PDB file of C-alpha atoms in Angstrom:
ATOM      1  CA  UNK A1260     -20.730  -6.606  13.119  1.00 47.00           C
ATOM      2  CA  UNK A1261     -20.356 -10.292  13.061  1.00 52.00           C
ATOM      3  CA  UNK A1262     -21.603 -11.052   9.883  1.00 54.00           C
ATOM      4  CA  UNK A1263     -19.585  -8.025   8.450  1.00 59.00           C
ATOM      5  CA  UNK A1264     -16.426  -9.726   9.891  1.00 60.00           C
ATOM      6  CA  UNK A1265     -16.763 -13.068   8.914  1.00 64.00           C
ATOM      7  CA  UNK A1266     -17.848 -11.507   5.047  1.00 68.00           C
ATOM      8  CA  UNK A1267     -14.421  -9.541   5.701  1.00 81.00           C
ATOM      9  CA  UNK A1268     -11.966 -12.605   7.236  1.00 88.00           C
ATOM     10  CA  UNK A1269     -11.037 -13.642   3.213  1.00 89.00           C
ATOM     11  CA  UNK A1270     -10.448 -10.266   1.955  1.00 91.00           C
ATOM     12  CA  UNK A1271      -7.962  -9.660   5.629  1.00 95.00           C
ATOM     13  CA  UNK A1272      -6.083 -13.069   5.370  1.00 96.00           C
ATOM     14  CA  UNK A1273      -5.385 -12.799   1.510  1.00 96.00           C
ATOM     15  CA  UNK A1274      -3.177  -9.504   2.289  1.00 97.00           C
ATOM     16  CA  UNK A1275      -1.263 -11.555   4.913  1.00 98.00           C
ATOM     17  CA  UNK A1276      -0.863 -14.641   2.981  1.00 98.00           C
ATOM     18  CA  UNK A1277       0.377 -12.327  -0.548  1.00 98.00           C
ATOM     19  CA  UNK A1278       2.723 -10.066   2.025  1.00 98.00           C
ATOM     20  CA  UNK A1279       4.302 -13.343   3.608  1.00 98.00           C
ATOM     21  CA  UNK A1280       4.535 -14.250  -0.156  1.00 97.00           C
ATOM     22  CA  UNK A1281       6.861 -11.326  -1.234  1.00 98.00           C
ATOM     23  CA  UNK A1282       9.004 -12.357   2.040  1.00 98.00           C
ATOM     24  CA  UNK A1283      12.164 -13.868   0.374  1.00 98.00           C
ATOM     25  CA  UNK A1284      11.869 -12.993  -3.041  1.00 98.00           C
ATOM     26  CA  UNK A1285      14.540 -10.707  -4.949  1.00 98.00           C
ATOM     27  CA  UNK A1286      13.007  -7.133  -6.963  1.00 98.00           C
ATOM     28  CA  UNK A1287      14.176  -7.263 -10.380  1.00 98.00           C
ATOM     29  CA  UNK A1288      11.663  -4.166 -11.422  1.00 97.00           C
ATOM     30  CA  UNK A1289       9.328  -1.724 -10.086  1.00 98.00           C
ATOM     31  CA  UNK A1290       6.453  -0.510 -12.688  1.00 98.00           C
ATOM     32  CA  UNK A1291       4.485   2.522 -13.000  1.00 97.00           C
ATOM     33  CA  UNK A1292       1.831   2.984 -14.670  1.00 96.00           C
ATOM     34  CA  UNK A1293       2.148   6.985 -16.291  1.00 95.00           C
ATOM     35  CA  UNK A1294       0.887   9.133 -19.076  1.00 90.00           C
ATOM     36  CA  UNK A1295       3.539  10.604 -21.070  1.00 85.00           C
ATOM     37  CA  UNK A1296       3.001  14.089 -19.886  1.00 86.00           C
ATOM     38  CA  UNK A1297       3.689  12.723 -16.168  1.00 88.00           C
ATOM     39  CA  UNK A1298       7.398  13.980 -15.798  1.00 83.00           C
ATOM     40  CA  UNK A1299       9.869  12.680 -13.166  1.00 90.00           C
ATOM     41  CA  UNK A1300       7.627   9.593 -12.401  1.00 95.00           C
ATOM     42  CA  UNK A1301       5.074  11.777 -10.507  1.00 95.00           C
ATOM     43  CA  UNK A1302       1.726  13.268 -11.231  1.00 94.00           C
ATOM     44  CA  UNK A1303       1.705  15.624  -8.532  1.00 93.00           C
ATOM     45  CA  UNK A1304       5.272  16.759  -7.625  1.00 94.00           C
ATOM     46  CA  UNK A1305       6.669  16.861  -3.968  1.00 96.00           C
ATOM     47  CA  UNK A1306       9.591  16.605  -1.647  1.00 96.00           C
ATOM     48  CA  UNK A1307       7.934  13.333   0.115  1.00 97.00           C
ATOM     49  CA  UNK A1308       8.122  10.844  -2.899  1.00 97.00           C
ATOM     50  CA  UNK A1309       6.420   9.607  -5.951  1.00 97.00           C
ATOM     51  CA  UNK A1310       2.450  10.263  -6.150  1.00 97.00           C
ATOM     52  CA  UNK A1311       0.575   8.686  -8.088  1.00 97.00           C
ATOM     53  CA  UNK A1312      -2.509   8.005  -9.558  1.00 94.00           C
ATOM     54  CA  UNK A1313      -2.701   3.726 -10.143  1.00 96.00           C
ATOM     55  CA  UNK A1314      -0.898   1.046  -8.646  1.00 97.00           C
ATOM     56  CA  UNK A1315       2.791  -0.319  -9.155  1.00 98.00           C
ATOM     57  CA  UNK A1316       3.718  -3.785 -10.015  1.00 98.00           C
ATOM     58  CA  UNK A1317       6.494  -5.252  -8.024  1.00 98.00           C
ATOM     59  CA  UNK A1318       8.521  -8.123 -10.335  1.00 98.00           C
ATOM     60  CA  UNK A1319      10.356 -10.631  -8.910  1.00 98.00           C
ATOM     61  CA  UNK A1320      14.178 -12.553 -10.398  1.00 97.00           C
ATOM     62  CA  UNK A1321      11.598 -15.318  -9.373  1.00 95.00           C
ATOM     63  CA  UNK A1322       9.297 -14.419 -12.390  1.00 95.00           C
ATOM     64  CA  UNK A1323       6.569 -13.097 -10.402  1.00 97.00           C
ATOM     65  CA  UNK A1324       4.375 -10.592 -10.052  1.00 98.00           C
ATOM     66  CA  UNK A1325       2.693  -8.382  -7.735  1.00 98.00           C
ATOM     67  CA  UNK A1326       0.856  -5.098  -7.589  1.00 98.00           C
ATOM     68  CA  UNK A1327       0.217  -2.817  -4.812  1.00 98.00           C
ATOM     69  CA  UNK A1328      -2.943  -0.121  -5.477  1.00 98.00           C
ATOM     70  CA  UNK A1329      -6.143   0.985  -3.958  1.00 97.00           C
ATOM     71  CA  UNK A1330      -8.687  -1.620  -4.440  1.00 96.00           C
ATOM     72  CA  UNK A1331      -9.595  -2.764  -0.738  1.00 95.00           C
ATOM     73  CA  UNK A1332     -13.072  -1.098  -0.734  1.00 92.00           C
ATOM     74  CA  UNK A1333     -15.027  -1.391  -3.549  1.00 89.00           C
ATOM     75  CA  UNK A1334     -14.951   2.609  -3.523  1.00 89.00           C
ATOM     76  CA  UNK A1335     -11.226   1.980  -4.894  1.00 93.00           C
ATOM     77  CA  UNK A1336      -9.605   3.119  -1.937  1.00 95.00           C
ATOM     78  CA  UNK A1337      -7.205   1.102   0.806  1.00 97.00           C
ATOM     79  CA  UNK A1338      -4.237  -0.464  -0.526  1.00 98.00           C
ATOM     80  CA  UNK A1339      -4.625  -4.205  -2.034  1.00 97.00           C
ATOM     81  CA  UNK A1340      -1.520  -6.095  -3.211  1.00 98.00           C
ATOM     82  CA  UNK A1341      -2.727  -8.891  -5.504  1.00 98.00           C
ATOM     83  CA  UNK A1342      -0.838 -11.371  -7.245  1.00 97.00           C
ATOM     84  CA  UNK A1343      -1.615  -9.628 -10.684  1.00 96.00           C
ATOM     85  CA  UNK A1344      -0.648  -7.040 -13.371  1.00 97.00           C
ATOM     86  CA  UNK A1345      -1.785  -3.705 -12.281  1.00 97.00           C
ATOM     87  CA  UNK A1346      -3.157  -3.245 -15.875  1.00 95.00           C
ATOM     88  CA  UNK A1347      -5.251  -6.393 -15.762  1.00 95.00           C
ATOM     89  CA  UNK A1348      -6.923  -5.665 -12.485  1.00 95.00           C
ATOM     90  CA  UNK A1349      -7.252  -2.089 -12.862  1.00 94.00           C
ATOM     91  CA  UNK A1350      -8.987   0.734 -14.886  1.00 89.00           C
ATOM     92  CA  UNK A1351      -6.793   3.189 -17.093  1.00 89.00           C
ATOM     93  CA  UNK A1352      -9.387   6.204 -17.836  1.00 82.00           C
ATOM     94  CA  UNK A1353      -7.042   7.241 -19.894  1.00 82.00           C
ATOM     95  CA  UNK A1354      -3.773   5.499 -21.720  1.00 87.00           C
ATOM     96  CA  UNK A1355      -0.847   4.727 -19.391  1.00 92.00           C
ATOM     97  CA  UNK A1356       2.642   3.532 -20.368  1.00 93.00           C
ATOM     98  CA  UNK A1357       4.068   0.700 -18.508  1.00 95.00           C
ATOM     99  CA  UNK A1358       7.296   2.323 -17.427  1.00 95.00           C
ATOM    100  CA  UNK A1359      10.218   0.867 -15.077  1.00 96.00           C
ATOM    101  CA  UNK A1360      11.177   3.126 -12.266  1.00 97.00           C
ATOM    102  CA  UNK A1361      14.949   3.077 -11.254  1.00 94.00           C
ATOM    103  CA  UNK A1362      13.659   2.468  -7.505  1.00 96.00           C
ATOM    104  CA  UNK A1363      17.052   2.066  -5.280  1.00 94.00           C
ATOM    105  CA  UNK A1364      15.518  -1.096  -3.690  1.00 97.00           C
ATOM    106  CA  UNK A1365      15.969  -2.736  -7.428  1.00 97.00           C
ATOM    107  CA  UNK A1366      17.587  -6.063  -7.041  1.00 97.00           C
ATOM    108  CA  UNK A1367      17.262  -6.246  -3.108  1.00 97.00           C
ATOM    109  CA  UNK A1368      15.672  -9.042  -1.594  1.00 98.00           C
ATOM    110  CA  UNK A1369      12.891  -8.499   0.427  1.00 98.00           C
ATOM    111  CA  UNK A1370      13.510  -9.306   4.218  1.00 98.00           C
ATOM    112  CA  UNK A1371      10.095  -7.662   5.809  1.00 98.00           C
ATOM    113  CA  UNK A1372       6.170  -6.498   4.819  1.00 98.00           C
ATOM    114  CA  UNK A1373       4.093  -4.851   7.108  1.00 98.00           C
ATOM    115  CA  UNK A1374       0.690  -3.694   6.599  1.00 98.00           C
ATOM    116  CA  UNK A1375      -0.328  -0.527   8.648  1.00 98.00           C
ATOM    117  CA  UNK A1376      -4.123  -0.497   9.475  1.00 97.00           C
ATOM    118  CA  UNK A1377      -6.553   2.582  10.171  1.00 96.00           C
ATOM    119  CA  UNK A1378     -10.301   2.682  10.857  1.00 93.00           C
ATOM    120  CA  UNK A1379     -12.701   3.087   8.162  1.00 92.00           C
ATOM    121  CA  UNK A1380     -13.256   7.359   8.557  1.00 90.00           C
ATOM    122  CA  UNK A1381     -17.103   7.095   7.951  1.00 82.00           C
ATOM    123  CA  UNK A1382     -19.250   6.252  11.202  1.00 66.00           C
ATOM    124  CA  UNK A1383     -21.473   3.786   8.518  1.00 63.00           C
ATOM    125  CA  UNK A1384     -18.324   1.395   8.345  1.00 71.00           C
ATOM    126  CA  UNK A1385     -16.710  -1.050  10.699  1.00 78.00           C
ATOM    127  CA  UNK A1386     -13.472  -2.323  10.586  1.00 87.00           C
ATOM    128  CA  UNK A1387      -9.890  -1.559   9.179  1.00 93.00           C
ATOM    129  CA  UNK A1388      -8.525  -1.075   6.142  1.00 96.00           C
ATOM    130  CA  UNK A1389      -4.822  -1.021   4.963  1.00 97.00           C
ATOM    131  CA  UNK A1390      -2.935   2.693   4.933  1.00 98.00           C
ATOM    132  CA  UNK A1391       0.492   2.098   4.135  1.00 98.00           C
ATOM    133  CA  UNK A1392       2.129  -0.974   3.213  1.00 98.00           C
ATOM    134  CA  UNK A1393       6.014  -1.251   3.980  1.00 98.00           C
ATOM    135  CA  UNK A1394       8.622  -3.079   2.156  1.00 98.00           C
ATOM    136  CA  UNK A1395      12.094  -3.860   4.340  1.00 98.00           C
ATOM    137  CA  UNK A1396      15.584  -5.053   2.540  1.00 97.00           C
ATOM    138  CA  UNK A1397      18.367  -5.515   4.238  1.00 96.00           C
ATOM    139  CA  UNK A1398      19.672  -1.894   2.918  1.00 94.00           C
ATOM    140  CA  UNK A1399      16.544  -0.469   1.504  1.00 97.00           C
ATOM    141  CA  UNK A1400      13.071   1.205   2.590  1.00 96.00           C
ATOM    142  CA  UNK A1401       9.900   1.511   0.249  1.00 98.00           C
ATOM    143  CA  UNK A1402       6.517   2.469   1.374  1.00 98.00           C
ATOM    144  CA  UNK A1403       3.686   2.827  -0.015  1.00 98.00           C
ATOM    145  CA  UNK A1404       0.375   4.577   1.189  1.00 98.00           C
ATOM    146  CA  UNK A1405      -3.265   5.587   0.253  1.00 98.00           C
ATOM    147  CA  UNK A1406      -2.603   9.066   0.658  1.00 97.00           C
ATOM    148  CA  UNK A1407      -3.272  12.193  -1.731  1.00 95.00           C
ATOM    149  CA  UNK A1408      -0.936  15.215  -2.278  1.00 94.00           C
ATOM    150  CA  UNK A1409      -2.114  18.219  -3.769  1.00 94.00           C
ATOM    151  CA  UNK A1410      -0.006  20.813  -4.896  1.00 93.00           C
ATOM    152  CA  UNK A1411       3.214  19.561  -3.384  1.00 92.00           C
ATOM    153  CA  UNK A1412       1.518  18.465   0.313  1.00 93.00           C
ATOM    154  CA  UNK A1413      -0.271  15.852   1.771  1.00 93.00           C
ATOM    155  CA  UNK A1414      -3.862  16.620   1.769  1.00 92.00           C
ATOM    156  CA  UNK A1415      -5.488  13.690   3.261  1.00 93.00           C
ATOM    157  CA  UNK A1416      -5.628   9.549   4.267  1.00 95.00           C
ATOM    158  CA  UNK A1417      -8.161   6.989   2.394  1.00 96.00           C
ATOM    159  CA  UNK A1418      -7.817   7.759  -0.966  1.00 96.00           C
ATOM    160  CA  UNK A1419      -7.325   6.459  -4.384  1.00 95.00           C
ATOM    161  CA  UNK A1420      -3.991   8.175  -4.635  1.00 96.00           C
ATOM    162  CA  UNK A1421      -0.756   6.254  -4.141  1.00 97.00           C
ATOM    163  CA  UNK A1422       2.399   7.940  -2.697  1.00 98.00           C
ATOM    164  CA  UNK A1423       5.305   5.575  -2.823  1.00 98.00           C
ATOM    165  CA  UNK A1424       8.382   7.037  -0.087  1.00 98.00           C
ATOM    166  CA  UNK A1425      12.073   5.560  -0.386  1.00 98.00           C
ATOM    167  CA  UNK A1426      13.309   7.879   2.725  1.00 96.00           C
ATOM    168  CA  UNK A1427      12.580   7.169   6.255  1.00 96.00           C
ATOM    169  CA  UNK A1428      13.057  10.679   7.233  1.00 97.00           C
ATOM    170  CA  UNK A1429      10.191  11.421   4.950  1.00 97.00           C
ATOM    171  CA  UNK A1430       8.098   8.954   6.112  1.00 97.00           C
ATOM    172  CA  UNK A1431       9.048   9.791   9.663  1.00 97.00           C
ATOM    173  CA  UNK A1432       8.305  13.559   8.602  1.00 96.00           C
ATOM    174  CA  UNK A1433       4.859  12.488   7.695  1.00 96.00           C
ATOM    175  CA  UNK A1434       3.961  10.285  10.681  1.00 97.00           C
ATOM    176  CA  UNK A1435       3.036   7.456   8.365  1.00 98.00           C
ATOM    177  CA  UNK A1436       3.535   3.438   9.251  1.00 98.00           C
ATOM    178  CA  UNK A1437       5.847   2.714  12.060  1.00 97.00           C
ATOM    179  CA  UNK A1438       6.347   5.988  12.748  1.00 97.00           C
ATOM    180  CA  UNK A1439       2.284   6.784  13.084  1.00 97.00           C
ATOM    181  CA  UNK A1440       1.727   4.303  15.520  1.00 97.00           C
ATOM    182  CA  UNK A1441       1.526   6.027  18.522  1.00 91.00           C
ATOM    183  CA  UNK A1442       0.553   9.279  17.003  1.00 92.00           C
ATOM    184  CA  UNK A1443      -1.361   8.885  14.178  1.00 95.00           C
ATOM    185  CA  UNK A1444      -4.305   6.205  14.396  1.00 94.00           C
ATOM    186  CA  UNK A1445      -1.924   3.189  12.500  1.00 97.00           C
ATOM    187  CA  UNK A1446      -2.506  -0.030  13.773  1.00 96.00           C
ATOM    188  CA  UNK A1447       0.134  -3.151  13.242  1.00 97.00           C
ATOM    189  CA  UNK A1448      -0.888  -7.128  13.506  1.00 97.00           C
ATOM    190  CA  UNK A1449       1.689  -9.961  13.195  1.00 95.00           C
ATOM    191  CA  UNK A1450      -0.708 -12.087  11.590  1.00 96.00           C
ATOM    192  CA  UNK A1451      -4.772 -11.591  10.433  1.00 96.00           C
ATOM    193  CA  UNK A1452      -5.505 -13.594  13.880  1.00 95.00           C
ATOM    194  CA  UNK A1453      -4.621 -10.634  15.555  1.00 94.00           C
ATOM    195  CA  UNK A1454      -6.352  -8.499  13.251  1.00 94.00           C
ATOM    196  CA  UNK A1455      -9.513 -10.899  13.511  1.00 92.00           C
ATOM    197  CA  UNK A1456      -8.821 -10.798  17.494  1.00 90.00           C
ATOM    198  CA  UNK A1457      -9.293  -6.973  17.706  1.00 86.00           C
ATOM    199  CA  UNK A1458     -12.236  -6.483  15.748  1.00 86.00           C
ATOM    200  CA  UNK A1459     -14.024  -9.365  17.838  1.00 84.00           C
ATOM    201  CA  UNK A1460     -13.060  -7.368  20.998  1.00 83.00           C
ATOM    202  CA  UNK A1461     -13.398  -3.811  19.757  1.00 74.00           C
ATOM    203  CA  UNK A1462     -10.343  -1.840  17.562  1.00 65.00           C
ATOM    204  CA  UNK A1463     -10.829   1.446  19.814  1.00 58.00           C
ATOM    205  CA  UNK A1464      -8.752  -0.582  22.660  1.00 47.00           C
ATOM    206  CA  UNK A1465      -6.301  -1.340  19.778  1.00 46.00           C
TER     207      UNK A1465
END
């Protein structure tokens, strides 16, 4: 377990360092990445929010850019945000369009990340990985999490399936970040010492 977490500290204090980075900055674009036949920037329709299939990129008034996708485990799944073009760090099977989503946190600036953290779900694997990722404006709410829907529900956690929420009911509804804390196996660190503080000493007494 040692060696695992030492292997693992980079990988943990890059996602705080890039969310303290987006801390401050001003959204002047959300991007999805969509086939053409993907209508009402969704592949699987539902109540809940967006769901999709690869990452977003997050674009900055400061002329930067981020993406958010599921690339923590080398199985594709966990969220990652990377400093990055989802299309150069990911692979398209098939041809996507670069399309701008009309998010309603457009041209907010960002006051708040938080990463939400679960346990790995297979006994073979140690450690946490990142579930949802939140994104707090002064008027606006975005979240995004590595969770699948299938036929209009949520079917399951630790996936390669993004579902981006803009409603806090809906993420309440759902149990996921903040609101899963308690209830649904989410864990929240200020800072990867934290993080690196509970592994040491054992994430069950999280």
């Amino acid at each position: 377990m040692k060696d695992e977490l030492e292997n693992n500290i980079e990988i943990y204090s890059r996602q705080f360092e890039l969310s303290d980075e987006l801390i401050g900055k001003t959204i002047s674009k959300i991007v999805f990445y969509l086939e053409e036949s993907d209508k009402e920037f969704t592949e699987q329709p539902n109540k809940f929010g967006k769901s999709l299939l690869q990452g977003i990129d997050i674009r900055t008034i400061e002329n930067q850019t981020y993406s958010i996708g599921n690339r923590f485990t080398n199985l594709g799944y966990g969220l990652r945000i990377d400093r990055e073009r989802t299309d150069k760090i990911e692979y398209f099977q098939e041809e996507r369009t670069p399309i701008q989503y009309e998010s309603k946190i457009t041209g907010e600036r960002i006051n708040q990340v938080r990463i939400y953290w679960m346990k790995f779900p297979y006994e073979s694997e140690n450690g946490l990985y990142p579930q949802e990722i939140e994104i707090l404006t002064e008027n606006r709410f975005l979240l995004l999490s590595s969770i699948e829907v299938n036929n209009g529900e949520i079917n399951t956690e630790f996936t390669n399936k993004l579902l981006l929420v803009e409603e806090e009911d809906n993420a309440r509804e759902l149990n996921l970040g903040n609101f899963g804390l308690i209830t649904n196996g989410r864990f929240f660190f200020n800072d990867v010492n934290k993080l690196i503080e509970k592994l040491k000493t054992g994430y069950n007494n999280v």
